[in-house]
């Protein structure tokens, strides 16, 4: 019988997000490692599944296809304790998920990618990536005042989505040292997800 | 008794999205028009509500605050027919909502803003905004083949979110003329939402 198939790259935080959710919820899945640097997502076979050529991509057990890391997470986690039962908390989780894709990933993940994988020098990188990304990290640090998790009092998809690139922010040249609530939260979410500590 | 308050600008598609949802679902609300060009979102009173200085912002009847246009829509529309009852259709709606914020708004809305409101000339605008935005419009046109709506067989938040800036794409210098399925869909969603036709 077919089971969930996740196409992704292990160096992409976006790809790891649905993987972590499947692992935590004990959803059986096959992982298809995609070499995004070698252009695996541009091969005809993959493009026939996802014309946008993006990973992660989920092929569900019934062979239907779903893209967008946060949409895949929401689908896999529906009805689980990773989605807050309270309507307002659930809405705040959505707020973090959209903020992550609009204001966090395009600065922090993009600068990490260009710096750590495309080997661009700091001088060649748009300075706005650093200032906007650092502001996003400060915003998270402020939001975590007096809290263990971003939403409510337990782990939710908001934490899963945001830890993915926040824990790797130093690879993008971002400084976490002045953000003690954020570093405490990173370590805490890493433990909750069974990830090796980055610090 | 307090009721929903929506802070927004009528020239912002992101702000109109939750307004349209409230109107369609007959949720009573007060609209607070924000002059974003004059810097209304940078005033201390507003920043005390939303430190990020962004609209739309919803202050719920119980005075709790919610940001991010798509998160506000999801909260207001929960349990309504704007959210598909089928789990896979609901996931595809999420997919479109995240795609909208990551790949559509940052090109189409941004180029419209810079061109129509900041009065930047085409020569001064990053050429990638035009090519990426036009590719996003083509992707929508392809997805609408044989369909009246983006997801399932009825209007959903995916249509509401995506029509907001798609109908204004010509103000950003984007060409809709070669995209007949898209222009048919725009007119159809505008009618469903009771909006004046843009074409």
Coordinates of C-alpha atoms in Angstrom, one line a residue:
Chain A
X1 CA 0.0 0.0 0.0
X2 CA 1.2 3.5 -0.9
X3 CA 2.2 5.8 2.0
X4 CA 3.1 9.4 2.4
X5 CA 6.1 10.4 0.4
X6 CA 8.0 13.6 1.2
X7 CA 10.4 15.0 -1.4
X8 CA 12.9 17.3 0.3
X9 CA 16.4 18.4 0.9
X10 CA 18.0 17.9 4.3
X11 CA 19.8 21.3 4.1
X12 CA 16.4 23.1 3.7
X13 CA 14.6 24.1 6.8
X14 CA 11.3 24.4 4.8
X15 CA 11.7 20.7 3.9
X16 CA 12.5 19.5 7.4
X17 CA 9.4 21.1 8.9
X18 CA 6.9 18.5 7.5
X19 CA 9.4 15.7 8.1
X20 CA 9.6 16.7 11.8
X21 CA 5.8 16.8 12.0
X22 CA 5.4 13.3 10.5
X23 CA 8.1 11.9 12.8
X24 CA 6.5 13.5 15.9
X25 CA 3.0 12.3 15.0
X26 CA 4.3 8.8 14.0
X27 CA 2.9 9.2 10.5
X28 CA 4.7 6.6 8.3
X29 CA 6.5 8.2 5.4
X30 CA 9.2 7.8 2.8
X31 CA 11.7 10.5 2.5
X32 CA 13.0 11.3 -1.0
X33 CA 16.3 13.2 -0.7
X34 CA 16.5 15.8 -3.4
X35 CA 19.9 17.3 -4.3
X36 CA 18.7 20.9 -4.8
X37 CA 22.2 22.2 -5.5
X38 CA 22.6 19.7 -8.4
X39 CA 19.2 20.7 -9.7
X40 CA 17.2 17.6 -8.8
X41 CA 14.0 19.8 -8.6
X42 CA 14.5 20.8 -12.2
X43 CA 14.4 17.3 -13.7
X44 CA 11.3 16.5 -15.8
X45 CA 10.2 13.7 -13.5
X46 CA 9.9 16.0 -10.5
X47 CA 8.5 18.9 -12.6
X48 CA 5.7 16.6 -13.7
X49 CA 4.7 16.3 -10.0
X50 CA 5.3 20.0 -9.1
X51 CA 5.6 22.4 -12.1
X52 CA 7.0 25.1 -9.7
X53 CA 10.0 22.9 -9.1
X54 CA 9.9 23.5 -5.4
X55 CA 10.5 21.3 -2.4
X56 CA 9.1 20.2 0.0
X57 CA 6.5 18.4 -1.8
X58 CA 4.2 15.8 -0.3
X59 CA 2.6 13.0 -2.3
X60 CA -0.1 11.7 -0.1
X61 CA -1.0 8.0 0.3
X62 CA -3.8 8.5 -2.2
X63 CA -1.2 10.0 -4.6
X64 CA -2.6 13.5 -4.4
X65 CA 0.1 16.2 -4.3
X66 CA 0.5 19.1 -1.8
X67 CA 3.1 21.9 -1.8
X68 CA 4.1 24.7 0.6
X69 CA 5.8 23.6 3.8
X70 CA 3.3 25.2 6.2
X71 CA 0.3 23.8 4.2
X72 CA 1.8 20.3 4.4
X73 CA 2.4 20.7 8.1
X74 CA -1.2 21.9 8.7
X75 CA -2.6 19.0 6.8
X76 CA -0.5 16.3 8.5
X77 CA -1.1 17.8 12.0
X78 CA -4.8 18.5 11.7
X79 CA -6.5 17.3 14.9
X80 CA -3.2 16.7 16.7
X81 CA -1.9 18.5 19.7
X82 CA 0.4 20.5 17.4
X83 CA -2.6 22.6 16.4
X84 CA -4.1 24.5 19.4
X85 CA -7.6 23.5 20.3
X86 CA -8.5 27.1 21.3
X87 CA -9.7 29.2 18.4
X88 CA -7.7 32.3 19.3
X89 CA -4.5 30.4 19.9
X90 CA -5.1 28.6 16.6
X91 CA -5.4 32.0 14.9
X92 CA -2.1 33.2 16.5
X93 CA -0.5 30.1 15.2
X94 CA -1.6 31.0 11.7
X95 CA -0.4 34.5 12.3
X96 CA 3.1 33.2 13.1
X97 CA 3.1 30.8 10.1
X98 CA 2.3 33.6 7.7
X99 CA 4.8 35.9 9.3
X100 CA 7.4 33.2 9.0
X101 CA 6.9 32.9 5.3
X102 CA 6.6 36.7 4.7
X103 CA 9.1 38.3 7.1
X104 CA 11.4 35.6 8.5
X105 CA 12.2 33.1 5.7
X106 CA 12.9 35.6 3.0
X107 CA 15.6 37.3 5.1
X108 CA 17.0 34.6 7.3
X109 CA 16.8 31.6 5.1
X110 CA 17.7 33.5 2.0
X111 CA 20.9 35.1 3.6
X112 CA 21.9 31.7 5.0
X113 CA 21.5 30.1 1.5
X114 CA 23.5 32.8 -0.3
X115 CA 26.2 32.9 2.3
X116 CA 26.6 29.2 3.3
X117 CA 25.7 27.5 0.0
X118 CA 26.2 30.0 -2.8
X119 CA 29.3 31.2 -1.0
X120 CA 28.5 34.9 -1.6
X121 CA 30.6 37.2 0.5
X122 CA 29.0 39.5 3.1
X123 CA 30.0 42.5 0.9
X124 CA 28.0 41.1 -2.0
X125 CA 24.8 40.5 0.0
X126 CA 22.0 43.1 0.2
X127 CA 22.5 44.8 3.6
X128 CA 18.7 44.8 4.1
X129 CA 18.8 41.0 4.5
X130 CA 20.9 41.4 7.6
X131 CA 19.0 44.2 9.2
X132 CA 15.5 42.8 8.4
X133 CA 16.5 39.3 9.5
X134 CA 18.0 40.6 12.7
X135 CA 14.8 42.6 13.4
X136 CA 12.8 39.5 12.9
X137 CA 14.9 37.6 15.4
X138 CA 14.5 40.5 17.9
X139 CA 10.8 40.4 17.4
X140 CA 10.7 36.7 18.3
X141 CA 12.9 37.3 21.3
X142 CA 10.4 40.0 22.6
X143 CA 7.4 37.8 21.9
X144 CA 9.0 35.0 24.0
X145 CA 9.1 37.1 27.1
X146 CA 7.6 35.0 29.9
X147 CA 6.7 32.2 27.5
X148 CA 8.1 28.8 26.7
X149 CA 6.3 28.5 23.4
X150 CA 5.2 31.0 20.8
X151 CA 1.5 30.2 21.2
X152 CA -0.3 29.0 24.3
X153 CA 1.5 26.8 26.7
X154 CA 2.6 23.9 24.5
X155 CA 4.5 23.1 21.4
X156 CA 2.6 24.1 18.2
X157 CA 3.3 24.3 14.4
X158 CA 4.4 27.9 15.1
X159 CA 7.4 26.7 17.0
X160 CA 8.1 24.0 14.4
X161 CA 8.0 26.4 11.5
X162 CA 10.0 29.1 13.2
X163 CA 12.7 26.9 14.7
X164 CA 13.7 25.6 11.3
X165 CA 15.7 28.6 10.1
X166 CA 16.1 30.4 13.5
X167 CA 18.4 27.6 14.7
X168 CA 20.5 28.0 11.6
X169 CA 20.5 31.8 11.6
X170 CA 24.2 32.0 12.6
X171 CA 25.0 30.2 9.2
X172 CA 23.4 33.3 7.7
X173 CA 25.7 35.6 9.7
X174 CA 22.9 36.5 12.2
X175 CA 23.8 37.1 15.8
X176 CA 21.8 35.3 18.5
X177 CA 24.1 36.2 21.4
X178 CA 22.0 39.2 22.6
X179 CA 18.7 37.3 22.4
X180 CA 18.6 35.0 25.5
X181 CA 14.9 34.2 25.3
X182 CA 15.3 33.1 21.7
X183 CA 18.3 30.9 22.4
X184 CA 16.5 29.2 25.3
X185 CA 13.5 28.6 23.1
X186 CA 15.6 27.1 20.3
X187 CA 17.2 24.6 22.7
X188 CA 13.9 23.8 24.2
X189 CA 12.1 23.2 20.8
X190 CA 15.1 21.2 19.6
X191 CA 14.8 18.9 22.6
X192 CA 11.0 18.6 22.0
X193 CA 11.6 17.6 18.4
X194 CA 14.5 15.3 19.2
X195 CA 17.0 17.4 17.2
X196 CA 20.7 17.6 18.0
X197 CA 21.4 21.0 19.8
X198 CA 22.9 23.7 17.5
X199 CA 24.5 25.5 20.5
Chain B
X1 CA -20.6 46.1 23.6
X2 CA -17.3 46.0 21.8
X3 CA -17.3 44.5 18.3
X4 CA -14.7 43.5 15.8
X5 CA -12.5 46.4 14.7
X6 CA -10.5 46.2 11.5
X7 CA -7.6 48.7 11.0
X8 CA -6.8 48.9 7.4
X9 CA -6.2 51.0 4.3
X10 CA -8.6 50.8 1.4
X11 CA -5.7 51.0 -1.1
X12 CA -4.2 47.8 0.3
X13 CA -5.4 44.5 -1.0
X14 CA -4.1 42.8 2.1
X15 CA -6.4 45.0 4.2
X16 CA -9.4 44.5 2.1
X17 CA -9.2 40.7 2.4
X18 CA -10.5 40.4 6.0
X19 CA -13.0 43.2 5.3
X20 CA -14.5 41.3 2.4
X21 CA -14.8 38.1 4.6
X22 CA -16.5 40.0 7.4
X23 CA -18.9 41.6 5.0
X24 CA -19.7 38.3 3.2
X25 CA -20.3 36.4 6.5
X26 CA -22.3 39.3 8.0
X27 CA -19.9 39.7 10.9
X28 CA -20.5 43.2 12.4
X29 CA -17.3 45.3 12.4
X30 CA -16.0 48.8 12.5
X31 CA -13.5 49.8 9.9
X32 CA -10.7 52.2 10.9
X33 CA -9.2 53.7 7.8
X34 CA -5.5 54.1 8.1
X35 CA -3.6 56.6 5.9
X36 CA -0.6 54.5 5.3
X37 CA 1.0 57.0 2.9
X38 CA 0.8 59.7 5.7
X39 CA 2.4 57.2 8.2
X40 CA -0.7 56.4 10.3
X41 CA 0.7 53.0 11.1
X42 CA 3.8 54.6 12.6
X43 CA 1.9 56.6 15.2
X44 CA 2.5 55.6 18.9
X45 CA -1.2 54.8 19.4
X46 CA -1.2 52.2 16.6
X47 CA 2.3 50.9 17.5
X48 CA 1.1 50.1 21.0
X49 CA -1.5 47.8 19.3
X50 CA 0.9 46.3 16.8
X51 CA 4.6 46.9 17.3
X52 CA 5.3 45.8 13.7
X53 CA 3.4 48.8 12.4
X54 CA 1.5 46.7 9.8
X55 CA -2.1 46.7 8.7
X56 CA -4.5 44.9 8.5
X57 CA -4.9 44.5 12.2
X58 CA -8.0 43.0 13.9
X59 CA -9.0 43.9 17.4
X60 CA -11.5 41.3 18.3
X61 CA -14.6 41.8 20.3
X62 CA -12.8 40.6 23.4
X63 CA -10.0 43.2 22.6
X64 CA -7.4 40.6 21.7
X65 CA -5.3 41.5 18.7
X66 CA -4.6 39.5 15.5
X67 CA -2.3 40.4 12.6
X68 CA -1.5 38.9 9.2
X69 CA -4.3 39.2 6.6
X70 CA -4.6 35.5 5.9
X71 CA -4.6 34.6 9.6
X72 CA -7.4 37.1 10.3
X73 CA -9.4 35.7 7.4
X74 CA -8.9 32.1 8.6
X75 CA -10.1 33.1 12.1
X76 CA -13.2 35.0 10.9
X77 CA -14.2 32.4 8.4
X78 CA -13.6 29.3 10.5
X79 CA -16.6 27.0 10.2
X80 CA -18.1 28.9 7.3
X81 CA -18.4 27.8 3.7
X82 CA -15.3 29.9 2.8
X83 CA -13.2 27.1 4.3
X84 CA -13.6 23.8 2.4
X85 CA -15.1 21.0 4.5
X86 CA -13.0 18.4 2.7
X87 CA -9.6 17.9 4.4
X88 CA -7.6 17.8 1.1
X89 CA -9.4 20.8 -0.3
X90 CA -8.7 22.7 2.9
X91 CA -5.0 21.8 2.6
X92 CA -5.0 23.1 -1.0
X93 CA -6.6 26.3 0.3
X94 CA -3.7 26.6 2.8
X95 CA -1.2 25.9 -0.1
X96 CA -2.7 28.8 -2.1
X97 CA -2.7 31.2 1.0
X98 CA 1.0 30.5 1.7
X99 CA 1.9 30.8 -2.0
X100 CA 0.1 34.1 -2.2
X101 CA 2.2 35.6 0.6
X102 CA 5.5 34.1 -0.6
X103 CA 5.3 34.3 -4.4
X104 CA 2.4 36.5 -5.4
X105 CA 2.2 39.5 -3.0
X106 CA 6.0 40.2 -2.9
X107 CA 6.1 40.7 -6.6
X108 CA 2.6 41.9 -7.8
X109 CA 1.6 44.0 -4.8
X110 CA 5.1 45.3 -4.3
X111 CA 5.5 46.4 -8.0
X112 CA 2.0 48.0 -7.9
X113 CA 2.8 49.9 -4.7
X114 CA 6.1 51.2 -6.0
X115 CA 4.7 52.1 -9.4
X116 CA 1.3 53.5 -8.6
X117 CA 1.9 55.0 -5.2
X118 CA 5.6 55.7 -4.8
X119 CA 5.6 56.8 -8.5
X120 CA 8.8 54.9 -9.4
X121 CA 9.4 54.6 -13.1
X122 CA 9.6 51.2 -14.8
X123 CA 13.3 51.8 -15.4
X124 CA 13.9 52.1 -11.7
X125 CA 12.1 49.0 -10.7
X126 CA 13.8 45.7 -10.3
X127 CA 13.1 43.7 -13.5
X128 CA 12.7 40.5 -11.5
X129 CA 9.5 41.9 -10.0
X130 CA 7.9 42.0 -13.4
X131 CA 9.1 38.5 -14.6
X132 CA 8.3 36.8 -11.3
X133 CA 4.9 38.5 -11.0
X134 CA 4.0 37.6 -14.6
X135 CA 5.0 34.0 -13.9
X136 CA 2.8 33.9 -10.8
X137 CA -0.2 35.2 -12.9
X138 CA 0.5 32.5 -15.6
X139 CA 0.7 29.8 -12.9
X140 CA -2.8 30.9 -11.7
X141 CA -4.2 30.9 -15.3
X142 CA -2.9 27.4 -15.8
X143 CA -4.3 26.2 -12.4
X144 CA -7.8 27.6 -13.4
X145 CA -8.0 25.4 -16.5
X146 CA -11.5 23.7 -16.3
X147 CA -12.2 25.3 -12.9
X148 CA -14.4 28.2 -11.7
X149 CA -12.5 28.5 -8.4
X150 CA -9.0 27.8 -7.2
X151 CA -10.1 25.0 -4.8
X152 CA -13.0 22.6 -5.1
X153 CA -16.2 23.8 -6.7
X154 CA -17.0 26.9 -4.6
X155 CA -15.6 30.2 -3.5
X156 CA -13.0 29.8 -0.7
X157 CA -10.4 32.0 1.1
X158 CA -8.0 31.0 -1.6
X159 CA -10.0 33.0 -4.2
X160 CA -10.5 35.9 -1.7
X161 CA -6.8 36.2 -0.9
X162 CA -5.6 35.9 -4.5
X163 CA -8.2 38.2 -6.2
X164 CA -7.1 41.1 -4.0
X165 CA -3.9 42.0 -5.8
X166 CA -4.6 40.0 -9.0
X167 CA -7.4 42.3 -10.0
X168 CA -5.1 45.3 -9.4
X169 CA -2.1 43.7 -11.2
X170 CA -2.4 46.1 -14.2
X171 CA -1.7 49.0 -11.9
X172 CA 1.6 47.2 -11.3
X173 CA 2.2 47.1 -15.1
X174 CA 1.3 43.4 -15.4
X175 CA -0.5 42.2 -18.5
X176 CA -3.6 40.1 -18.1
X177 CA -4.6 40.1 -21.7
X178 CA -3.1 36.8 -22.6
X179 CA -4.6 35.1 -19.5
X180 CA -8.3 34.5 -20.4
X181 CA -9.0 32.0 -17.6
X182 CA -7.6 34.4 -15.0
X183 CA -9.6 37.4 -16.3
X184 CA -12.8 35.3 -16.3
X185 CA -12.0 34.1 -12.7
X186 CA -11.4 37.7 -11.6
X187 CA -14.7 38.9 -12.9
X188 CA -16.4 35.9 -11.4
X189 CA -14.9 36.4 -7.9
X190 CA -15.6 40.1 -8.0
X191 CA -19.2 39.4 -8.6
X192 CA -19.3 36.8 -5.8
X193 CA -17.8 39.4 -3.4
X194 CA -20.0 42.2 -4.7
X195 CA -17.1 44.3 -5.9
X196 CA -17.2 46.7 -8.8
X197 CA -15.7 45.1 -11.9
X198 CA -12.1 46.2 -12.7
X199 CA -12.5 45.3 -16.4

